[in-house]
mmCIF file of C-alpha atoms in Angstrom:
data_model
loop_
_atom_site.group_PDB
_atom_site.id
_atom_site.type_symbol
_atom_site.label_atom_id
_atom_site.label_comp_id
_atom_site.label_asym_id
_atom_site.label_seq_id
_atom_site.Cartn_x
_atom_site.Cartn_y
_atom_site.Cartn_z
ATOM 1 C CA MET L 1 0.001 -0.005 -0.002
ATOM 2 C CA PRO L 2 1.353 3.486 -0.806
ATOM 3 C CA ILE L 3 2.451 5.264 2.348
ATOM 4 C CA LEU L 4 0.093 8.201 1.852
ATOM 5 C CA ASP L 5 -2.848 5.771 1.689
ATOM 6 C CA LEU L 6 -2.080 4.719 5.266
ATOM 7 C CA PHE L 7 -3.358 8.096 6.438
ATOM 8 C CA ARG L 8 -6.796 7.502 4.849
ATOM 9 C CA LEU L 9 -9.811 6.781 7.081
ATOM 10 C CA ASP L 10 -12.336 5.913 4.381
ATOM 11 C CA GLY L 11 -15.324 3.990 5.700
ATOM 12 C CA GLN L 12 -14.387 4.671 9.324
ATOM 13 C CA THR L 13 -16.418 6.515 11.936
ATOM 14 C CA ALA L 14 -14.589 8.939 14.218
ATOM 15 C CA VAL L 15 -16.024 10.454 17.400
ATOM 16 C CA VAL L 16 -14.391 13.741 18.458
ATOM 17 C CA THR L 17 -15.365 15.270 21.776
ATOM 18 C CA GLY L 18 -15.181 19.030 22.156
ATOM 19 C CA ALA L 19 -15.219 19.311 18.362
ATOM 20 C CA ALA L 20 -17.453 22.342 18.033
ATOM 21 C CA GLN L 21 -14.576 24.826 18.056
ATOM 22 C CA GLY L 22 -10.845 25.356 18.574
ATOM 23 C CA ILE L 23 -8.429 22.451 18.288
ATOM 24 C CA GLY L 24 -11.303 19.947 18.255
ATOM 25 C CA LEU L 25 -12.900 21.475 15.170
ATOM 26 C CA ASP L 26 -9.630 21.337 13.210
ATOM 27 C CA ILE L 27 -9.023 17.772 14.374
ATOM 28 C CA ALA L 28 -12.506 16.814 13.169
ATOM 29 C CA ARG L 29 -11.876 18.605 9.876
ATOM 30 C CA GLY L 30 -8.642 16.717 9.353
ATOM 31 C CA LEU L 31 -10.272 13.353 10.017
ATOM 32 C CA ALA L 32 -13.142 14.209 7.662
ATOM 33 C CA GLU L 33 -10.702 15.219 4.920
ATOM 34 C CA ALA L 34 -9.061 11.817 5.372
ATOM 35 C CA GLY L 35 -12.406 10.180 4.631
ATOM 36 C CA ALA L 36 -13.859 9.522 8.079
ATOM 37 C CA HIS L 37 -17.505 10.074 8.965
ATOM 38 C CA VAL L 38 -17.123 12.430 11.902
ATOM 39 C CA ILE L 39 -19.379 12.570 14.941
ATOM 40 C CA VAL L 40 -19.107 15.994 16.565
ATOM 41 C CA ALA L 41 -19.739 15.288 20.270
ATOM 42 C CA ASP L 42 -20.065 18.524 22.195
ATOM 43 C CA LEU L 43 -22.071 20.378 24.849
ATOM 44 C CA ASN L 44 -22.783 23.363 22.601
ATOM 45 C CA PRO L 45 -25.650 22.517 20.217
ATOM 46 C CA ASP L 46 -25.436 25.658 18.092
ATOM 47 C CA LEU L 47 -21.704 25.455 17.427
ATOM 48 C CA GLY L 48 -21.848 21.669 17.275
ATOM 49 C CA GLU L 49 -24.569 21.565 14.641
ATOM 50 C CA ALA L 50 -22.713 24.195 12.604
ATOM 51 C CA ALA L 51 -19.451 22.255 12.818
ATOM 52 C CA ALA L 52 -21.112 18.997 11.781
ATOM 53 C CA ALA L 53 -22.811 20.668 8.817
ATOM 54 C CA GLN L 54 -19.504 22.202 7.747
ATOM 55 C CA LEU L 55 -17.759 18.824 7.910
ATOM 56 C CA GLY L 56 -20.538 16.727 6.435
ATOM 57 C CA GLY L 57 -20.731 14.839 9.717
ATOM 58 C CA ARG L 58 -23.249 14.515 12.520
ATOM 59 C CA PHE L 59 -23.693 16.337 15.804
ATOM 60 C CA GLU L 60 -24.367 14.441 19.020
ATOM 61 C CA PRO L 61 -24.862 16.349 22.279
ATOM 62 C CA LEU L 62 -22.538 14.967 24.953
ATOM 63 C CA ASN L 63 -21.485 15.897 28.469
ATOM 64 C CA VAL L 64 -18.298 13.870 28.959
ATOM 65 C CA THR L 65 -18.563 14.226 32.741
ATOM 66 C CA ASP L 66 -21.755 12.114 32.737
ATOM 67 C CA PRO L 67 -20.750 8.445 32.431
ATOM 68 C CA ALA L 68 -24.341 7.363 31.776
ATOM 69 C CA ALA L 69 -24.569 9.797 28.850
ATOM 70 C CA VAL L 70 -21.260 8.559 27.461
ATOM 71 C CA ARG L 71 -22.415 4.966 27.769
ATOM 72 C CA ALA L 72 -25.728 5.754 26.031
ATOM 73 C CA LEU L 73 -23.993 7.437 23.094
ATOM 74 C CA ALA L 74 -21.472 4.643 22.724
ATOM 75 C CA GLU L 75 -24.239 2.050 22.721
ATOM 76 C CA ARG L 76 -26.330 4.052 20.245
ATOM 77 C CA LEU L 77 -23.442 4.484 17.813
ATOM 78 C CA GLY L 78 -22.103 0.968 18.114
ATOM 79 C CA PRO L 79 -18.487 0.212 17.275
ATOM 80 C CA VAL L 80 -16.529 3.209 15.988
ATOM 81 C CA GLN L 81 -13.017 2.985 14.638
ATOM 82 C CA VAL L 82 -11.593 6.251 16.010
ATOM 83 C CA LEU L 83 -12.164 8.139 19.258
ATOM 84 C CA VAL L 84 -10.557 11.511 19.926
ATOM 85 C CA ASN L 85 -10.881 12.742 23.508
ATOM 86 C CA ASN L 86 -10.477 16.480 23.051
ATOM 87 C CA ALA L 87 -12.968 18.136 25.432
ATOM 88 C CA GLY L 88 -11.125 20.105 28.132
ATOM 89 C CA ILE L 89 -11.238 23.134 30.404
ATOM 90 C CA VAL L 90 -8.762 25.173 32.479
ATOM 91 C CA ARG L 91 -8.996 27.265 35.682
ATOM 92 C CA ASN L 92 -6.192 29.710 36.340
ATOM 93 C CA THR L 93 -6.356 30.074 40.101
ATOM 94 C CA PRO L 94 -3.493 30.010 42.620
ATOM 95 C CA ALA L 95 -3.321 26.576 44.232
ATOM 96 C CA GLU L 96 -3.896 27.878 47.737
ATOM 97 C CA ASP L 97 -7.035 29.709 46.595
ATOM 98 C CA THR L 98 -8.476 27.013 44.347
ATOM 99 C CA PRO L 99 -12.093 26.243 45.315
ATOM 100 C CA ASP L 100 -13.023 22.601 45.651
ATOM 101 C CA ASP L 101 -15.536 23.014 42.824
ATOM 102 C CA ASP L 102 -12.885 24.393 40.449
ATOM 103 C CA TRP L 103 -10.515 21.490 41.099
ATOM 104 C CA ARG L 104 -13.306 18.974 40.698
ATOM 105 C CA ALA L 105 -14.604 20.635 37.510
ATOM 106 C CA VAL L 106 -11.211 20.402 35.794
ATOM 107 C CA MET L 107 -10.717 16.781 36.828
ATOM 108 C CA ASN L 108 -14.271 15.873 35.839
ATOM 109 C CA VAL L 109 -13.788 17.080 32.270
ATOM 110 C CA ASN L 110 -10.081 16.589 31.609
ATOM 111 C CA LEU L 111 -9.524 13.234 33.310
ATOM 112 C CA ASP L 112 -12.776 11.542 34.274
ATOM 113 C CA GLY L 113 -14.400 12.442 30.947
ATOM 114 C CA VAL L 114 -11.443 10.945 29.077
ATOM 115 C CA PHE L 115 -11.709 7.729 31.042
ATOM 116 C CA TRP L 116 -15.503 7.415 30.650
ATOM 117 C CA CYS L 117 -15.120 7.812 26.867
ATOM 118 C CA CYS L 118 -12.195 5.402 26.657
ATOM 119 C CA ARG L 119 -14.056 2.824 28.716
ATOM 120 C CA GLU L 120 -17.350 2.965 26.846
ATOM 121 C CA PHE L 121 -16.125 3.372 23.274
ATOM 122 C CA GLY L 122 -13.120 1.200 24.018
ATOM 123 C CA ARG L 123 -15.362 -1.665 25.120
ATOM 124 C CA ALA L 124 -16.976 -1.834 21.665
ATOM 125 C CA MET L 125 -13.574 -1.466 19.970
ATOM 126 C CA LEU L 126 -12.249 -4.410 21.991
ATOM 127 C CA GLN L 127 -15.218 -6.538 20.975
ATOM 128 C CA ALA L 128 -14.581 -5.624 17.316
ATOM 129 C CA GLY L 129 -10.851 -6.240 17.688
ATOM 130 C CA ARG L 130 -9.813 -2.899 16.254
ATOM 131 C CA GLY L 131 -9.762 0.808 17.077
ATOM 132 C CA SER L 132 -7.605 3.841 17.691
ATOM 133 C CA ILE L 133 -8.010 6.252 20.594
ATOM 134 C CA VAL L 134 -6.223 9.606 20.700
ATOM 135 C CA SER L 135 -6.521 11.940 23.686
ATOM 136 C CA THR L 136 -5.554 15.610 23.775
ATOM 137 C CA ALA L 137 -3.105 15.932 26.643
ATOM 138 C CA SER L 138 -0.836 18.989 26.843
ATOM 139 C CA MET L 139 2.777 19.977 27.312
ATOM 140 C CA SER L 140 1.399 20.997 30.715
ATOM 141 C CA GLY L 141 1.495 17.313 31.593
ATOM 142 C CA ILE L 142 5.289 17.459 31.189
ATOM 143 C CA ILE L 143 6.207 20.921 32.487
ATOM 144 C CA SER L 144 4.646 23.314 34.984
ATOM 145 C CA ASN L 145 3.488 26.413 33.105
ATOM 146 C CA HIS L 146 4.254 29.892 34.344
ATOM 147 C CA PRO L 147 3.520 32.670 35.067
ATOM 148 C CA GLN L 148 -0.140 31.615 35.125
ATOM 149 C CA PRO L 149 -1.231 29.308 37.985
ATOM 150 C CA GLN L 150 -2.996 26.120 36.824
ATOM 151 C CA ALA L 151 -2.119 23.223 39.103
ATOM 152 C CA ALA L 152 -5.391 21.402 38.442
ATOM 153 C CA TYR L 153 -4.991 21.562 34.660
ATOM 154 C CA ASN L 154 -1.348 20.463 34.781
ATOM 155 C CA ALA L 155 -2.176 17.499 37.027
ATOM 156 C CA SER L 156 -5.113 16.463 34.870
ATOM 157 C CA LYS L 157 -3.059 16.432 31.684
ATOM 158 C CA ALA L 158 -0.216 14.482 33.309
ATOM 159 C CA ALA L 159 -2.831 11.946 34.366
ATOM 160 C CA VAL L 160 -4.186 11.726 30.828
ATOM 161 C CA MET L 161 -0.715 10.833 29.577
ATOM 162 C CA HIS L 162 -0.308 8.056 32.141
ATOM 163 C CA LEU L 163 -3.844 6.810 31.549
ATOM 164 C CA THR L 164 -2.878 6.616 27.864
ATOM 165 C CA ARG L 165 0.103 4.419 28.700
ATOM 166 C CA SER L 166 -1.919 2.248 31.029
ATOM 167 C CA LEU L 167 -4.746 1.585 28.558
ATOM 168 C CA ALA L 168 -2.285 1.027 25.735
ATOM 169 C CA GLY L 169 -0.591 -1.732 27.715
ATOM 170 C CA GLU L 170 -3.898 -3.398 28.558
ATOM 171 C CA TRP L 171 -5.411 -3.267 25.090
ATOM 172 C CA ALA L 172 -2.487 -3.571 22.639
ATOM 173 C CA GLY L 173 -2.905 -7.336 22.313
ATOM 174 C CA ARG L 174 -6.609 -6.922 21.567
ATOM 175 C CA GLY L 175 -6.323 -4.646 18.562
ATOM 176 C CA VAL L 176 -6.880 -1.235 20.182
ATOM 177 C CA ARG L 177 -4.182 1.415 20.142
ATOM 178 C CA VAL L 178 -4.213 4.318 22.636
ATOM 179 C CA ASN L 179 -2.101 7.422 22.140
ATOM 180 C CA ALA L 180 -2.141 11.143 22.954
ATOM 181 C CA VAL L 181 -1.002 14.480 21.573
ATOM 182 C CA ALA L 182 0.497 17.177 23.797
ATOM 183 C CA PRO L 183 0.018 20.593 22.221
ATOM 184 C CA GLY L 184 1.906 23.675 23.335
ATOM 185 C CA TYR L 185 0.324 27.107 23.411
ATOM 186 C CA THR L 186 -2.236 27.125 20.598
ATOM 187 C CA ALA L 187 -4.267 30.010 19.192
ATOM 188 C CA THR L 188 -7.700 29.005 20.463
ATOM 189 C CA PRO L 189 -10.308 31.300 22.039
ATOM 190 C CA LEU L 190 -9.258 29.945 25.436
ATOM 191 C CA THR L 191 -5.578 30.731 24.977
ATOM 192 C CA LYS L 192 -6.185 34.028 23.229
ATOM 193 C CA ARG L 193 -7.764 35.336 26.428
ATOM 194 C CA GLY L 194 -4.483 34.669 28.192
ATOM 195 C CA LEU L 195 -2.634 36.695 25.572
ATOM 196 C CA ASP L 196 -4.502 39.758 26.812
ATOM 197 C CA THR L 197 -2.340 39.566 29.966
ATOM 198 C CA PRO L 198 0.973 41.166 28.878
ATOM 199 C CA GLU L 199 3.122 39.197 31.370
ATOM 200 C CA TRP L 200 1.659 35.891 30.201
ATOM 201 C CA ARG L 201 2.030 36.745 26.509
ATOM 202 C CA GLU L 202 5.675 37.809 26.863
ATOM 203 C CA THR L 203 6.635 34.671 28.779
ATOM 204 C CA TRP L 204 4.750 32.257 26.514
ATOM 205 C CA LEU L 205 6.369 33.592 23.357
ATOM 206 C CA LYS L 206 9.828 34.047 24.875
ATOM 207 C CA GLU L 207 9.959 30.500 26.208
ATOM 208 C CA THR L 208 8.705 28.876 22.983
ATOM 209 C CA PRO L 209 11.799 28.459 20.754
ATOM 210 C CA MET L 210 9.743 29.001 17.611
ATOM 211 C CA GLY L 211 8.528 32.300 19.089
ATOM 212 C CA ARG L 212 4.847 31.904 18.297
ATOM 213 C CA LEU L 213 1.681 30.031 19.114
ATOM 214 C CA ALA L 214 0.532 27.033 17.119
ATOM 215 C CA GLU L 215 -2.523 27.246 14.934
ATOM 216 C CA PRO L 216 -5.154 24.572 15.669
ATOM 217 C CA ALA L 217 -4.627 23.208 12.166
ATOM 218 C CA GLU L 218 -1.030 22.391 13.151
ATOM 219 C CA ILE L 219 -2.254 19.963 15.841
ATOM 220 C CA ALA L 220 -4.689 18.128 13.591
ATOM 221 C CA PRO L 221 -2.088 16.268 11.436
ATOM 222 C CA ALA L 222 -0.530 14.758 14.567
ATOM 223 C CA VAL L 223 -3.923 13.388 15.579
ATOM 224 C CA LEU L 224 -4.572 12.049 12.070
ATOM 225 C CA TYR L 225 -1.235 10.226 12.171
ATOM 226 C CA LEU L 226 -2.044 8.565 15.496
ATOM 227 C CA ALA L 227 -5.617 7.766 14.476
ATOM 228 C CA SER L 228 -4.679 6.158 11.178
ATOM 229 C CA ALA L 229 -2.859 3.055 10.032
ATOM 230 C CA ALA L 230 0.188 5.255 9.411
ATOM 231 C CA SER L 231 0.967 4.737 13.124
ATOM 232 C CA SER L 232 0.017 1.033 13.239
ATOM 233 C CA PHE L 233 3.007 0.133 15.451
ATOM 234 C CA VAL L 234 2.593 3.112 17.809
ATOM 235 C CA THR L 235 0.720 2.794 21.102
ATOM 236 C CA GLY L 236 1.134 4.287 24.563
ATOM 237 C CA HIS L 237 2.870 7.310 23.046
ATOM 238 C CA THR L 238 2.335 11.022 23.630
ATOM 239 C CA LEU L 239 3.318 13.072 20.582
ATOM 240 C CA VAL L 240 4.451 16.554 21.698
ATOM 241 C CA VAL L 241 3.592 19.423 19.324
ATOM 242 C CA ASP L 242 4.857 22.474 21.236
ATOM 243 C CA GLY L 243 7.144 24.568 19.019
ATOM 244 C CA GLY L 244 10.099 23.366 21.084
ATOM 245 C CA TYR L 245 8.829 24.564 24.476
ATOM 246 C CA THR L 246 9.762 21.356 26.314
ATOM 247 C CA ALA L 247 13.198 21.233 24.613
ATOM 248 C CA TRP L 248 14.539 23.932 26.953
#
């Protein structure tokens, strides 16, 4: 088979959580361009419907923090070939002032939600004997960002990376690969708000060797690689896409 054909996802169904905007939307677009039928799974119905229409896919409302809702969607869709866990949130509060609810909210979305989706969609993949799961981690799972405080986010993304390794080890012999991408600072609505703080902006750009933020479209090819047969011998890996930030 020609190497470029290994990146094709024709005839496959891909579920992307948090795909209504930002990195998730570009990931979903990349998978659709590779031939996948994309399920946009998101909390926002207006943006989600618009994204699905743009991609020629389908919108499914989903709260990843609700394991019963995740189970119901997985059962309704049946076996899918690709799952991308992209939904995520951040709270920039000093650790000593972090409310219990803020800590719990970040963990509920960024870690628990990833596990609920892996468990429910993974179960059907295991029964089918094939599947690829890619989770959006972050360079924040490797380093501790500054000057902004975000202990909960950093911890949640580190956990996603280790969950990825753990599931990969359990499921490799049963046909299911589990990997992650770890983006650096990316020009999403969430990150752009941080750029309005001069101290944050200066530090982020100065400490990124490439001297700029990534565009969401620059994260999508890494996900396509891990989702497709092009990475057929890759599992348990976190692919860092950070403009060199973690090289220093």
